[in-house]
Coordinates of C-alpha atoms in Angstrom, one line a residue:
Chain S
X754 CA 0.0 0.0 0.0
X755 CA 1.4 3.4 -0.7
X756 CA 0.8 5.9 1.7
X757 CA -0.2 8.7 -1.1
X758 CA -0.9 11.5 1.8
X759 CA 3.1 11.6 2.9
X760 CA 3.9 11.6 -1.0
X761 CA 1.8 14.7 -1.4
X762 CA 2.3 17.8 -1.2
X763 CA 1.6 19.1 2.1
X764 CA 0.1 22.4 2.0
X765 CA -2.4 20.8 -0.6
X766 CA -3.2 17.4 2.3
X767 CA -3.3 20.3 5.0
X768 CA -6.4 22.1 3.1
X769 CA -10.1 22.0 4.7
X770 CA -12.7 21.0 2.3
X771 CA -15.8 23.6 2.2
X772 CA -18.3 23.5 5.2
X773 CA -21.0 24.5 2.6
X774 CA -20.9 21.3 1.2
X775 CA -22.4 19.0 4.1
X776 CA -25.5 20.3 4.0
X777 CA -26.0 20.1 0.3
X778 CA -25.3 16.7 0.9
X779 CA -28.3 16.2 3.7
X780 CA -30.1 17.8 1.1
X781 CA -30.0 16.0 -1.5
X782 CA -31.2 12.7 0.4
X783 CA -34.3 13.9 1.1
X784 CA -37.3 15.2 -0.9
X785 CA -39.5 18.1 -0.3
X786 CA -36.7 20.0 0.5
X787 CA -36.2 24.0 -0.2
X788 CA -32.8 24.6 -0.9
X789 CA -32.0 28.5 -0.1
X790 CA -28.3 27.2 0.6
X791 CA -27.5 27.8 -3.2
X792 CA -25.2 30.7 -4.1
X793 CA -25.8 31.0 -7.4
X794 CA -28.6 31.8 -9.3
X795 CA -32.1 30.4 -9.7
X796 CA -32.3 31.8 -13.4
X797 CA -31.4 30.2 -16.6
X798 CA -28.9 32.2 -18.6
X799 CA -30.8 34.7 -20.8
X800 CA -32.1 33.0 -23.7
X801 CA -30.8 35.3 -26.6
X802 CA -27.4 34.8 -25.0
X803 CA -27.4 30.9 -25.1
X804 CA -28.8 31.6 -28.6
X805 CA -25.5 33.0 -29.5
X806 CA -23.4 30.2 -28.3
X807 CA -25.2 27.9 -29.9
X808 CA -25.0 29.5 -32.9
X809 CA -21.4 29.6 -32.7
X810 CA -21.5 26.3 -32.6
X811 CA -23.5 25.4 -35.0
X812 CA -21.0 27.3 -37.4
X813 CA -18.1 25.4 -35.9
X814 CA -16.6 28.0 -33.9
X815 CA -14.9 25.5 -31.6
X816 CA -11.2 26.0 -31.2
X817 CA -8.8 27.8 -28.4
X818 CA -9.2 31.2 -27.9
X819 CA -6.2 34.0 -27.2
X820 CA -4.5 33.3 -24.1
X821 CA -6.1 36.5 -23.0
X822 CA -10.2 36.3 -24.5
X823 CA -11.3 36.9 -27.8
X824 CA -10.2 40.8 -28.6
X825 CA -14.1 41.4 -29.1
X826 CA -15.0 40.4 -25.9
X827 CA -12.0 42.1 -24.0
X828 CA -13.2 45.3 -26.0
X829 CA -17.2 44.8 -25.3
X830 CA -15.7 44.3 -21.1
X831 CA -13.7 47.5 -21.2
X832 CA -16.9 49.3 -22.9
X833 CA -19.1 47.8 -20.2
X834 CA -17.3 48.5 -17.2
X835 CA -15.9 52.1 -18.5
X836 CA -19.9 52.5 -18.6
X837 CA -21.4 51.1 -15.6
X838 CA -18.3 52.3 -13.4
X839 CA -16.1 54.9 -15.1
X840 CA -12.9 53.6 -15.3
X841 CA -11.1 52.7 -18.6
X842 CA -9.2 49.7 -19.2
X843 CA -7.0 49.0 -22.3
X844 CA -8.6 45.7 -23.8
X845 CA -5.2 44.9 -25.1
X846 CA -3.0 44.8 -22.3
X847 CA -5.3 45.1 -18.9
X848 CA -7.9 43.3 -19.6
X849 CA -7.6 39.2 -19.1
X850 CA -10.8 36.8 -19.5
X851 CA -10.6 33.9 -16.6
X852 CA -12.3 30.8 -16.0
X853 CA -14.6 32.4 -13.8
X854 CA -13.7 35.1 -11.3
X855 CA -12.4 32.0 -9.2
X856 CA -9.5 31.6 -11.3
X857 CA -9.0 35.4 -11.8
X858 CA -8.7 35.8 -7.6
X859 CA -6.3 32.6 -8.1
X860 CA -4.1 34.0 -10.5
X861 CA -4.1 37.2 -8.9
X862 CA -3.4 35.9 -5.2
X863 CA -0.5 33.5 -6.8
X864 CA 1.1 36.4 -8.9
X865 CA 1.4 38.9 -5.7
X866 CA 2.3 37.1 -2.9
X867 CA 5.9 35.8 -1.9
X868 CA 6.5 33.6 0.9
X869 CA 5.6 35.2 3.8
X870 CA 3.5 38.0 2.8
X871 CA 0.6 39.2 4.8
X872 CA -2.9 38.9 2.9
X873 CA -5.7 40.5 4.5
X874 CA -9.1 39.1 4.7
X875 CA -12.2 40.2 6.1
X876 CA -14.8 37.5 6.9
X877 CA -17.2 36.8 7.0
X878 CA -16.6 36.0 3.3
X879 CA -16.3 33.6 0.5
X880 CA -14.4 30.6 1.3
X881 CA -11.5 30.6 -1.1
X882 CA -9.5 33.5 0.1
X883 CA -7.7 32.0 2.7
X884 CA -6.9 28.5 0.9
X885 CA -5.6 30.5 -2.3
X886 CA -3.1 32.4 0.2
X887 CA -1.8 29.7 2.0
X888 CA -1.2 27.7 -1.5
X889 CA 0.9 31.1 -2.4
X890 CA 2.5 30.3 1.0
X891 CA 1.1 33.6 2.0
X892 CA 0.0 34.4 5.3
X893 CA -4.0 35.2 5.9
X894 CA -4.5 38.1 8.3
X895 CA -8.5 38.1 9.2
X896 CA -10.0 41.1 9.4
X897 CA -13.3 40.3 11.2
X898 CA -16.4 42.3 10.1
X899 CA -19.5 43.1 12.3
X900 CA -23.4 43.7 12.2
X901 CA -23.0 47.2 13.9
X902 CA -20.9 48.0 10.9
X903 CA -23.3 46.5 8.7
X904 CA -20.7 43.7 8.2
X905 CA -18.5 46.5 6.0
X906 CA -14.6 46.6 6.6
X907 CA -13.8 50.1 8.2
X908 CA -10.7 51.6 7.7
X909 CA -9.6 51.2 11.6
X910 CA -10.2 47.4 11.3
X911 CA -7.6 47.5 9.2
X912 CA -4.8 49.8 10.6
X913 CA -5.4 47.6 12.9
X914 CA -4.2 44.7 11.1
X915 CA -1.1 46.2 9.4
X916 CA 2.2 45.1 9.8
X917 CA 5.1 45.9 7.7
X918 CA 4.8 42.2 6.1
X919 CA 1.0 43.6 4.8
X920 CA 1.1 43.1 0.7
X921 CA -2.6 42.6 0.1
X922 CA -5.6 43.6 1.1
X923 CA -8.8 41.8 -0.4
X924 CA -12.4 43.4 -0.7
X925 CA -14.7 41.0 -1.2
X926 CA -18.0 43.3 -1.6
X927 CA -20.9 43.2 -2.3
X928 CA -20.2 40.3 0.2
X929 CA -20.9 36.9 0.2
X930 CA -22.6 35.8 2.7
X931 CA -23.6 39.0 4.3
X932 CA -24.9 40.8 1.8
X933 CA -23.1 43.9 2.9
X934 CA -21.7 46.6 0.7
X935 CA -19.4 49.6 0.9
X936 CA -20.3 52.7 -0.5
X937 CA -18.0 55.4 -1.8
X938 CA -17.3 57.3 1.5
X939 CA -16.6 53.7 3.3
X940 CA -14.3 52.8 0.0
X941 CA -12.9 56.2 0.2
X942 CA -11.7 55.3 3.9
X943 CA -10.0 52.6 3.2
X944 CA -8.3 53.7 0.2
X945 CA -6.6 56.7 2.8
X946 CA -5.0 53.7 4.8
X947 CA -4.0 51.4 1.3
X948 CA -2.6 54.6 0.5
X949 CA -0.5 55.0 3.4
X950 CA 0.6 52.0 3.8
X951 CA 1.4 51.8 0.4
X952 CA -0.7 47.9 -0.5
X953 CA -2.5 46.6 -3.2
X954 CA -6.0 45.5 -3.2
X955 CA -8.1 42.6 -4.7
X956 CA -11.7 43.7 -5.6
X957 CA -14.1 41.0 -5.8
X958 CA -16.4 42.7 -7.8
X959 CA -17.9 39.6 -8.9
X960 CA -21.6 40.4 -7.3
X961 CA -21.3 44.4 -8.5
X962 CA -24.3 44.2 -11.0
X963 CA -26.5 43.2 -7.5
X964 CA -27.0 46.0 -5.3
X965 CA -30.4 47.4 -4.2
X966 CA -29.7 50.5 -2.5
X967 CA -30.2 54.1 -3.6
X968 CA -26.7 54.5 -5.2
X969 CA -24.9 51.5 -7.3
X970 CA -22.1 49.7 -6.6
X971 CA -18.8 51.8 -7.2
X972 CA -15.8 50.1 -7.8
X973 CA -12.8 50.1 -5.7
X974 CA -10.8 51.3 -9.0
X975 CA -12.9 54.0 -9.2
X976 CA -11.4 55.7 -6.5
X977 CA -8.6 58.5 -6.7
X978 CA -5.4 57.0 -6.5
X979 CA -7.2 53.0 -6.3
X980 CA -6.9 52.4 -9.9
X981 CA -3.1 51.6 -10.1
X982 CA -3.2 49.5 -6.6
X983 CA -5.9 47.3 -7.4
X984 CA -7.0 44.1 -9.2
X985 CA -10.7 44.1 -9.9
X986 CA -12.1 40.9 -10.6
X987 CA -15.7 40.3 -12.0
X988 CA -17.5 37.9 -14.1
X989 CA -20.6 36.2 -16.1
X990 CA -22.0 34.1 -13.4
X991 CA -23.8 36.4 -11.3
X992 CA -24.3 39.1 -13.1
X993 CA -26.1 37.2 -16.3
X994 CA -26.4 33.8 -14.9
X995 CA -23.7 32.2 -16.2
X996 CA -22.5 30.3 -13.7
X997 CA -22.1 27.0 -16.1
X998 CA -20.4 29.0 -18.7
X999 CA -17.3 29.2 -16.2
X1000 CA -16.3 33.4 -17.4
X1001 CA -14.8 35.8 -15.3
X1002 CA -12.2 38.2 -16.0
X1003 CA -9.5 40.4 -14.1
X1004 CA -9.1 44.4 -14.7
X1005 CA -5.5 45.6 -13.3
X1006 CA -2.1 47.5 -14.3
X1007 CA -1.0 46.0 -17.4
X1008 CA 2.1 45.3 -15.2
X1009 CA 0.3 42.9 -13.3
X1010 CA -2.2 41.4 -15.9
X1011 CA 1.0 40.4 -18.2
X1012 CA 1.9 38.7 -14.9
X1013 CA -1.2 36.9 -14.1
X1014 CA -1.1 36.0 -17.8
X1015 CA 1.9 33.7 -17.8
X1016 CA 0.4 31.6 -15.0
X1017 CA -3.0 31.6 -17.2
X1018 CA -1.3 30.5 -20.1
X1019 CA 0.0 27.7 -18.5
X1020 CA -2.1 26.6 -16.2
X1021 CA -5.4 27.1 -18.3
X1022 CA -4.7 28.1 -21.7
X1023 CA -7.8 30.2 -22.6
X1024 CA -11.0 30.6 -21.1
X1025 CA -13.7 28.4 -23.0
X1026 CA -14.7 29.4 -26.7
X1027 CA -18.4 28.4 -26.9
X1028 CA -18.9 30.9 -23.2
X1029 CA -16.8 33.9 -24.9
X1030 CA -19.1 34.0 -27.7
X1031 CA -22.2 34.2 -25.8
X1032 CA -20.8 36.8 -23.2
X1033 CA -20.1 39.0 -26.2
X1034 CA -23.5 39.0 -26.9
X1035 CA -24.3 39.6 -22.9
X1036 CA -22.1 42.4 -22.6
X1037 CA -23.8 44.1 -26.1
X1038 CA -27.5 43.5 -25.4
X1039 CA -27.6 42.3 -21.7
X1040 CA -28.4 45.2 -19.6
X1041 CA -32.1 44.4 -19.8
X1042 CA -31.8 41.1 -18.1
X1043 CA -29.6 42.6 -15.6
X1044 CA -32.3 44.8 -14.8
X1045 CA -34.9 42.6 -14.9
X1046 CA -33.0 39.5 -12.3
X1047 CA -32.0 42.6 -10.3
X1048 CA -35.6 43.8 -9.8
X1049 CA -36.7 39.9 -8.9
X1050 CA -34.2 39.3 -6.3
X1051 CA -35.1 42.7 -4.7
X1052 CA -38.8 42.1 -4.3
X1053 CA -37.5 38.5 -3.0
X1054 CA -35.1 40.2 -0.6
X1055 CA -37.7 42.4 0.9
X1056 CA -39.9 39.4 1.5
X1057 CA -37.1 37.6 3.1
X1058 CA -36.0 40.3 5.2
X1059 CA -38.6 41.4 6.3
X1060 CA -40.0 37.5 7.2
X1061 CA -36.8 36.8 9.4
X1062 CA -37.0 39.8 11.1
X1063 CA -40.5 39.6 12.2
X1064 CA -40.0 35.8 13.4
X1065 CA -37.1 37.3 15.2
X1066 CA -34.2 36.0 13.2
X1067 CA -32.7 39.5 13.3
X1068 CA -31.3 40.8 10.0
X1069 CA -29.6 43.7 9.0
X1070 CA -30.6 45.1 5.4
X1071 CA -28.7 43.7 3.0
X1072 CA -28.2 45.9 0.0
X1073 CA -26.2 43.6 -2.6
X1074 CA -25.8 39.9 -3.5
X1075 CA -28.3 37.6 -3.1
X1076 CA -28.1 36.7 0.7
X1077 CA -29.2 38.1 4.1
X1078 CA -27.4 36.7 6.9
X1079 CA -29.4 36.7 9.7
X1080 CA -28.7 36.3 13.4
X1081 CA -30.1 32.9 15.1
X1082 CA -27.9 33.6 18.5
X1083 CA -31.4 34.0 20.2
X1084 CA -31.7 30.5 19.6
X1085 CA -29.1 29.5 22.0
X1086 CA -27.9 27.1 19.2
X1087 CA -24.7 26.9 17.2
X1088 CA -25.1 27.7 13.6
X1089 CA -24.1 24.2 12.3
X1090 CA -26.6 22.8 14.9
X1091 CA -29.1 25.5 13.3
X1092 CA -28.9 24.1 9.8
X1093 CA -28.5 20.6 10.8
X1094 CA -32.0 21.1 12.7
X1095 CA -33.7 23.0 10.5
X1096 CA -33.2 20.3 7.5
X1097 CA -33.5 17.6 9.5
X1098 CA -37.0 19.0 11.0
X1099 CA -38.1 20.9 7.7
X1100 CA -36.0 20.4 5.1
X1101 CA -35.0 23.7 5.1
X1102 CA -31.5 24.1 3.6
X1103 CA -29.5 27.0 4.7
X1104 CA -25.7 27.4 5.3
X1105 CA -24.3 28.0 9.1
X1106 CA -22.2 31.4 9.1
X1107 CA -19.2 29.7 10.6
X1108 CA -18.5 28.2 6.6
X1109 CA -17.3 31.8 6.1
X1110 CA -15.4 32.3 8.7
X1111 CA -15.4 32.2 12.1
X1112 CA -16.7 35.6 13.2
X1113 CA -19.8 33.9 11.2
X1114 CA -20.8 31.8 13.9
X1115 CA -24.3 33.2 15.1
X1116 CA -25.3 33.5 11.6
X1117 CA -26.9 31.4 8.8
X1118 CA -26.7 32.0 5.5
X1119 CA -29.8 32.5 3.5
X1120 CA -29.7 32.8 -0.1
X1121 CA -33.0 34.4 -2.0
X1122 CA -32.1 33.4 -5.4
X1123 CA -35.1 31.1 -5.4
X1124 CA -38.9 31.5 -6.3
X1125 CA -41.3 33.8 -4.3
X1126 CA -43.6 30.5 -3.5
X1127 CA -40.7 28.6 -2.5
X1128 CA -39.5 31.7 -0.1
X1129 CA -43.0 32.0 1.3
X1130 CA -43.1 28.4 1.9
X1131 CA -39.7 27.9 3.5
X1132 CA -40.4 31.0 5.9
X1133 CA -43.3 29.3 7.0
X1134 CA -40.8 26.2 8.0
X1135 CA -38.6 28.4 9.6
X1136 CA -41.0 30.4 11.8
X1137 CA -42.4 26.3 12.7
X1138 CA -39.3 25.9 12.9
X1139 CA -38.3 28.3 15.7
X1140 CA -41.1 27.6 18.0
X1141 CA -40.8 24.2 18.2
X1142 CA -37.0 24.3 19.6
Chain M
X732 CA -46.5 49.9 -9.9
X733 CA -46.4 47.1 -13.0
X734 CA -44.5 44.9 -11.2
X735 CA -47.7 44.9 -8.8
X736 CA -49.5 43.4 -11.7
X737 CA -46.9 41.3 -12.7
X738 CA -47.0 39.7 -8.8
X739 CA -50.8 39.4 -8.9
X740 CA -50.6 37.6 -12.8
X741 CA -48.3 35.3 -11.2
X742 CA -50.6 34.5 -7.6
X743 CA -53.1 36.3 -6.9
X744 CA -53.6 35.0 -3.5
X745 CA -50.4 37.1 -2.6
X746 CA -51.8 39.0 0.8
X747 CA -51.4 42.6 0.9
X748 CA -48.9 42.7 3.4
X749 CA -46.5 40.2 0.9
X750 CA -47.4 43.0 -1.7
X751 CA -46.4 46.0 0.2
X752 CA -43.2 44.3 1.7
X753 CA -41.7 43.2 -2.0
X754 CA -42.7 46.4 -3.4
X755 CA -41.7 48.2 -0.7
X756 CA -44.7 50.2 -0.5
X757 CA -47.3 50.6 2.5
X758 CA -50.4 47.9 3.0
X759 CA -52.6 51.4 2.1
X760 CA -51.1 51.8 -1.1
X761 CA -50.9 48.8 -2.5
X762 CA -54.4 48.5 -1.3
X763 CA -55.7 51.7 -2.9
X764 CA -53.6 50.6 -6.1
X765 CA -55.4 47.2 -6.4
X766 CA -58.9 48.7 -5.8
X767 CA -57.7 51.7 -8.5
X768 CA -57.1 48.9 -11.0
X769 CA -60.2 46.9 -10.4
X770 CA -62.3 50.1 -11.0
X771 CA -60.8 51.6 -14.1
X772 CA -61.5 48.0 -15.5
X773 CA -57.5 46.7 -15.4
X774 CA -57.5 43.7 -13.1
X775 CA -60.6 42.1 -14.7
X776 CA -60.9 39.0 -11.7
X777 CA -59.3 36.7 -10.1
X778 CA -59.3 33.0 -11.2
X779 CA -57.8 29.6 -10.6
X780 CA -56.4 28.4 -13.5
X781 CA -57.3 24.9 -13.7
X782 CA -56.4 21.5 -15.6
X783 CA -59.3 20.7 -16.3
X784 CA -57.6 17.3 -18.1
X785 CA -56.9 16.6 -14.9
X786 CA -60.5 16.9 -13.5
X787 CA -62.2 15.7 -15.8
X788 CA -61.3 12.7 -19.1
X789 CA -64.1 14.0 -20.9
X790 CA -63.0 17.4 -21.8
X791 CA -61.8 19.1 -25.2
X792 CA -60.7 22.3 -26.8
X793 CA -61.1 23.7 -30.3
X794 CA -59.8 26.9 -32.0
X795 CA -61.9 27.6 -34.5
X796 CA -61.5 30.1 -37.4
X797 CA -63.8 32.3 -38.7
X798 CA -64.2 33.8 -41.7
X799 CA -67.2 36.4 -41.7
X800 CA -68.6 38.9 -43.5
X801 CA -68.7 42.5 -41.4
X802 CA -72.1 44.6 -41.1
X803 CA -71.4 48.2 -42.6
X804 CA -70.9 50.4 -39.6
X805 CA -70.9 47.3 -36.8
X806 CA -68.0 46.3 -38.3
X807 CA -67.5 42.9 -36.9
X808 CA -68.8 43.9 -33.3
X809 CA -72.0 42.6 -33.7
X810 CA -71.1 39.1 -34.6
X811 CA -68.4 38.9 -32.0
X812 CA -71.0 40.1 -29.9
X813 CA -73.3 37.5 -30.9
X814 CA -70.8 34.2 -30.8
X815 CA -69.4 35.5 -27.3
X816 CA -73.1 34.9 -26.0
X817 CA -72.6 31.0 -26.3
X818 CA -71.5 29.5 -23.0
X819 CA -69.1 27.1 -24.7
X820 CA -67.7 30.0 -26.4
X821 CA -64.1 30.7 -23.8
X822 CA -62.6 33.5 -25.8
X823 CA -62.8 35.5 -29.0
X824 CA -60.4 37.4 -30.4
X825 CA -60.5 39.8 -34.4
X826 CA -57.2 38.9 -35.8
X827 CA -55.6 40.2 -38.7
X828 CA -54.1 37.7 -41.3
X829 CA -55.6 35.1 -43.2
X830 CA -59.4 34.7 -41.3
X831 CA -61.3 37.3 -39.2
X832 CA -62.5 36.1 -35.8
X833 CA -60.3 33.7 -33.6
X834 CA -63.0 31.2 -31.1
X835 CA -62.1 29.2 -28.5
X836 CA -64.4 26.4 -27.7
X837 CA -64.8 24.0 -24.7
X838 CA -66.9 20.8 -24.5
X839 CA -67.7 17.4 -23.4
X840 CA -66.4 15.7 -26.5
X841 CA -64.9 16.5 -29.9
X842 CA -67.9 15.4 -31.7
X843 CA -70.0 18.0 -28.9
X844 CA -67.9 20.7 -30.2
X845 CA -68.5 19.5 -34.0
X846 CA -71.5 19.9 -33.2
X847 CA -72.0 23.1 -32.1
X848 CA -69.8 24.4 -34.9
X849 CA -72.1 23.0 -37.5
X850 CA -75.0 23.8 -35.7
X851 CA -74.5 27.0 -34.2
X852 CA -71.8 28.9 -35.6
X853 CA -71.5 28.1 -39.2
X854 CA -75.4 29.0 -39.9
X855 CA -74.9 32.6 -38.3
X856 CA -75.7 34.8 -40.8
X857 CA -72.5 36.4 -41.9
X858 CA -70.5 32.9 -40.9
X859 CA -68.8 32.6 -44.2
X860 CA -66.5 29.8 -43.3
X861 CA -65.3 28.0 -40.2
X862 CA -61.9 25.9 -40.0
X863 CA -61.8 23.7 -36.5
X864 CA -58.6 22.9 -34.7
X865 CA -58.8 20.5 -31.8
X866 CA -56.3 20.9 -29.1
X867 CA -54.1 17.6 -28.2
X868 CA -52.2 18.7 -25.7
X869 CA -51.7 21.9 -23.3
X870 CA -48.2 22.3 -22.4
X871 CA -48.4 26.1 -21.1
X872 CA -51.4 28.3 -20.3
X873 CA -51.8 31.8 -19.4
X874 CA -48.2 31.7 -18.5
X875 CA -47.9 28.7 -16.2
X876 CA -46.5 25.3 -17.2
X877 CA -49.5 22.7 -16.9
X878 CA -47.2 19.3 -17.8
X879 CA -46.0 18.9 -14.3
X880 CA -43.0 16.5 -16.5
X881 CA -41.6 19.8 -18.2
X882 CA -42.6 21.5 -14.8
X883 CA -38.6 23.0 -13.7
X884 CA -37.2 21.1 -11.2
X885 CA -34.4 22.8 -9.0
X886 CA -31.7 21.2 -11.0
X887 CA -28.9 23.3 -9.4
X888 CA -26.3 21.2 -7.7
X889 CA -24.0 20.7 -5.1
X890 CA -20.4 22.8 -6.1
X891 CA -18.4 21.5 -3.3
X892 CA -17.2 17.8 -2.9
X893 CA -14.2 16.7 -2.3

């Protein structure tokens, strides 16, 4: 028998699979159940832009791409994101299409950090942050986030954090799983302290198309001075629902895109063909369905809120994303023992906060990117739920 | 307030305090609004929209074509008028294209709606001609999905296994 853990590499044996994934697992044994554990979207990908991949395969269109995207894709994302967020990109040089922003935050994390470096992360947040840095050999620095701050990083948070070893910060916002955004004045903080200490920031953008208060999402690059420090990475998935398509792309200094590009090459060649078609088409003729999935998952996120909130679940408004993150620490229960319960008693899938960190514990997860019956129906389970434990 | 519309096309058993919440209006509004739109004639009622396959074997649909000739000045009001009086009649619409008048038609049995086409429609006055289409199979209606087969599943999956 060969023992294949001490043959591996170490850092890779040493990594924690997902939390989220258990309860998808429960899930899926049993029927009846209302999945609001799902973080991606319940809608199909706009119809005339799967017309347009098929198309392109029905002509045949079904070779490699440029290392980088297609030029007339990299062209329609500089367009779109000059538009929605006022800062230019050159499509030749700072513009690179990813498999997914997954792979963008990979290849960025990977190109920046030395041994050693400090990578700061505020969590509650998505779950790949902290593996990605420790695979640079990297060192992640949590920046814990809190409901009285509407789960937003503030710029003392992180001074607090900073030591000369500090080479990254990442801003993950609109936030998965909070639902929290920052607006200009909070981005505008922290930009004063990457300024100072002189770091560079990765922007998950990824969600920037979902935001539901009075004033859109503003970009971290949009800031004076931000441009030239910052990555921004965004994508297909959430923004069109895409999330099959596996698109995402990275904005940055050409410096650092030509970079990230090497490791792209190699690692993944080019982003898939069939996907880069269709997101042409997206990017041209898509703002409609933006607007249209936007104005759903609002209405939903209303419901939700307001349905946790009166059952007590306190939530605070969440203004982008699709999740609210309510607080179940009146329940005197531990957030796994929370979602384990609730399925278990009403198939109810949610995901326990503690998946995102552990500042999360307290919180579930609760993901509105499902109908408004099924979100009626599974509030109903919940508020059985609470007052019969 | 379309989307209130849009909500209320979709289940109209929505209460008004769901209403209000995802519209993010007050109970009183929404209220007012719905009331509004039943008055000026826009929200014409509220119905169940039922299978009636699934009530009921002995049940069939026709479309039915019409070609007639219109009365000077009645245009073709007066016989749309006059074949929306018939209880099996279910809708009639003036198209443009190729015939005039668009009838639907429910009944008990194909040959009951044979019937009443040759019996009742076709010797109306300015009935020219009549062309019969019987309905096999209702996949959507109004909107909702009735084969509960093509009904959409959640097919979303798990992302994380190791």
């Amino acid at each position: 028998m060969i023992d294949y853990e001490s043959r591996m590499n170490d850092e890779i044996v040493r990594l924690k699979p997902s939390g989220i994934r258990r309860f998808f697992d429960i899930a899926a044994e049993m029927d009846n159940v209302i999945s609001l554990s799902i973080g991606e979207p319940d809608f199909s990908t706009p119809w005339h832009v799967r017309q347009t991949g098929i198309q392109s395969l029905e002509k045949g269109r079904t070779w490699y791409s440029p290392n980088r995207g297609f030029m007339e894709l990299r062209e329609e994302i500089s367009k779109w994101f000059a538009r929605r967020y006022h800062v230019e990109y050159d499509p030749k040089s700072e513009v690179l299409v990813t498999v997914g922003g997954s792979e963008a935050l990979d290849l960025c994390i990977r190109s920046l950090v030395n041994p050693g470096d400090e990578v700061l992360i505020p969590e509650p947040s998505f779950v790949c942050y902290v593996p990605l840095t420790e695979m640079a050999r990297g060192v992640p620095v949590i920046i814990e986030t809190k409901a009285e701050d509407q789960f937003r990083l503030t710029a003392e948070a992180l001074e607090e954090k900073i030591t000369p070893k500090t080479k990254l910060l990442i801003l993950p916002f609109p936030n998965n799983p909070t639902g929290a955004v920052m607006r200009r004045e909070h981005l505008e903080a922290v930009a004063r302290v990457v300024e100072k200490h002189d770091l560079l920031v990765l922007s998950d953008e990824i969600y920037s198309v979902l935001t539901y208060g009075e004033t859109g999402h503003v970009s971290f690059a949009e800031i004076d001075g931000m441009r030239e420090r910052t990555i921004v990475v965004n994508g297909f998935s959430k923004a069109f629902a895409m999330t099959g398509w596996r698109l995402g792309y990275a904005l940055g200094p050409k410096e650092l895109i030509r970079q990230m590009t090497k490791l792209h090459q190699y690692a993944i060649m080019s982003a898939p063909t069939t996907a880069q078609y269709a997101a042409v088409e997206a990017m041209k003729n898509g703002e409609e369905d933006i607007e249209y999935m936007r104005g759903q998952y609002d209405m939903r996120r209303r419901l939700i809120v307001d349905g946790l909130n009166s059952m007590g679940l306190d939530c605070f408004e969440p203004e982008g994303a699709f999740y609210v993150f309510p607080s179940i620490k009146k329940t005197g229960l531990t957030s796994e023992d929370f979602c384990e319960r609730l399925i278990y008693a009403k198939q109810v899938a949610v995901v326990p906060g503690v998946a995102f960190g552990n500042c999360g514990e307290g919180f579930v997860r609760v993901a509105y990117s499902n109908s408004i019956k099924n979100i009626s129906e599974a509030l109903k389970r919940i508020k059985d739920f609470l007052q019969e434990i | 307030m379309e989307k209130l519309l849009d909500l209320l096309s979709e289940n109209a058993r929505m209460t008004t305090e769901e209403l209000a919440v995802m519209l993010n209006k007050t109970e009183e509004e929404v209220a007012n609004q719905i009331s509004e739109y039943e008055k000026k004639g826009v929200i014409r009622g509220y119905h169940a929209l039922i299978d009636w396959d699934k009530v009921d074997e002995n049940q069939a649909t026709a479309l039915i074509e019409l070609k007639v000739i219109p009365k000077r000045d009645k245009g073709f009001d007066e016989i749309a008028e006059r074949i929306m009086e018939f209880k099996e009649v279910e809708s009639v619409y003036l198209m443009s294209g190729g015939y005039d008048l668009a009838v639907t038609v429910k009944g008990k049995s194909m040959q009951e709606i044979a019937l009443f086409v040759a019996r009742r429609l076709s010797p109306l006055e300015s009935v020219q001609s009549t062309a019969t289409h019987f309905v096999l199979t209702r996949y959507k209606d109004r909107g909702i999905v009735l084969n509960p087969e093509d009904e959409k599943n959640d097919e979303r999956r798990s992302v994380f296994c190791d």
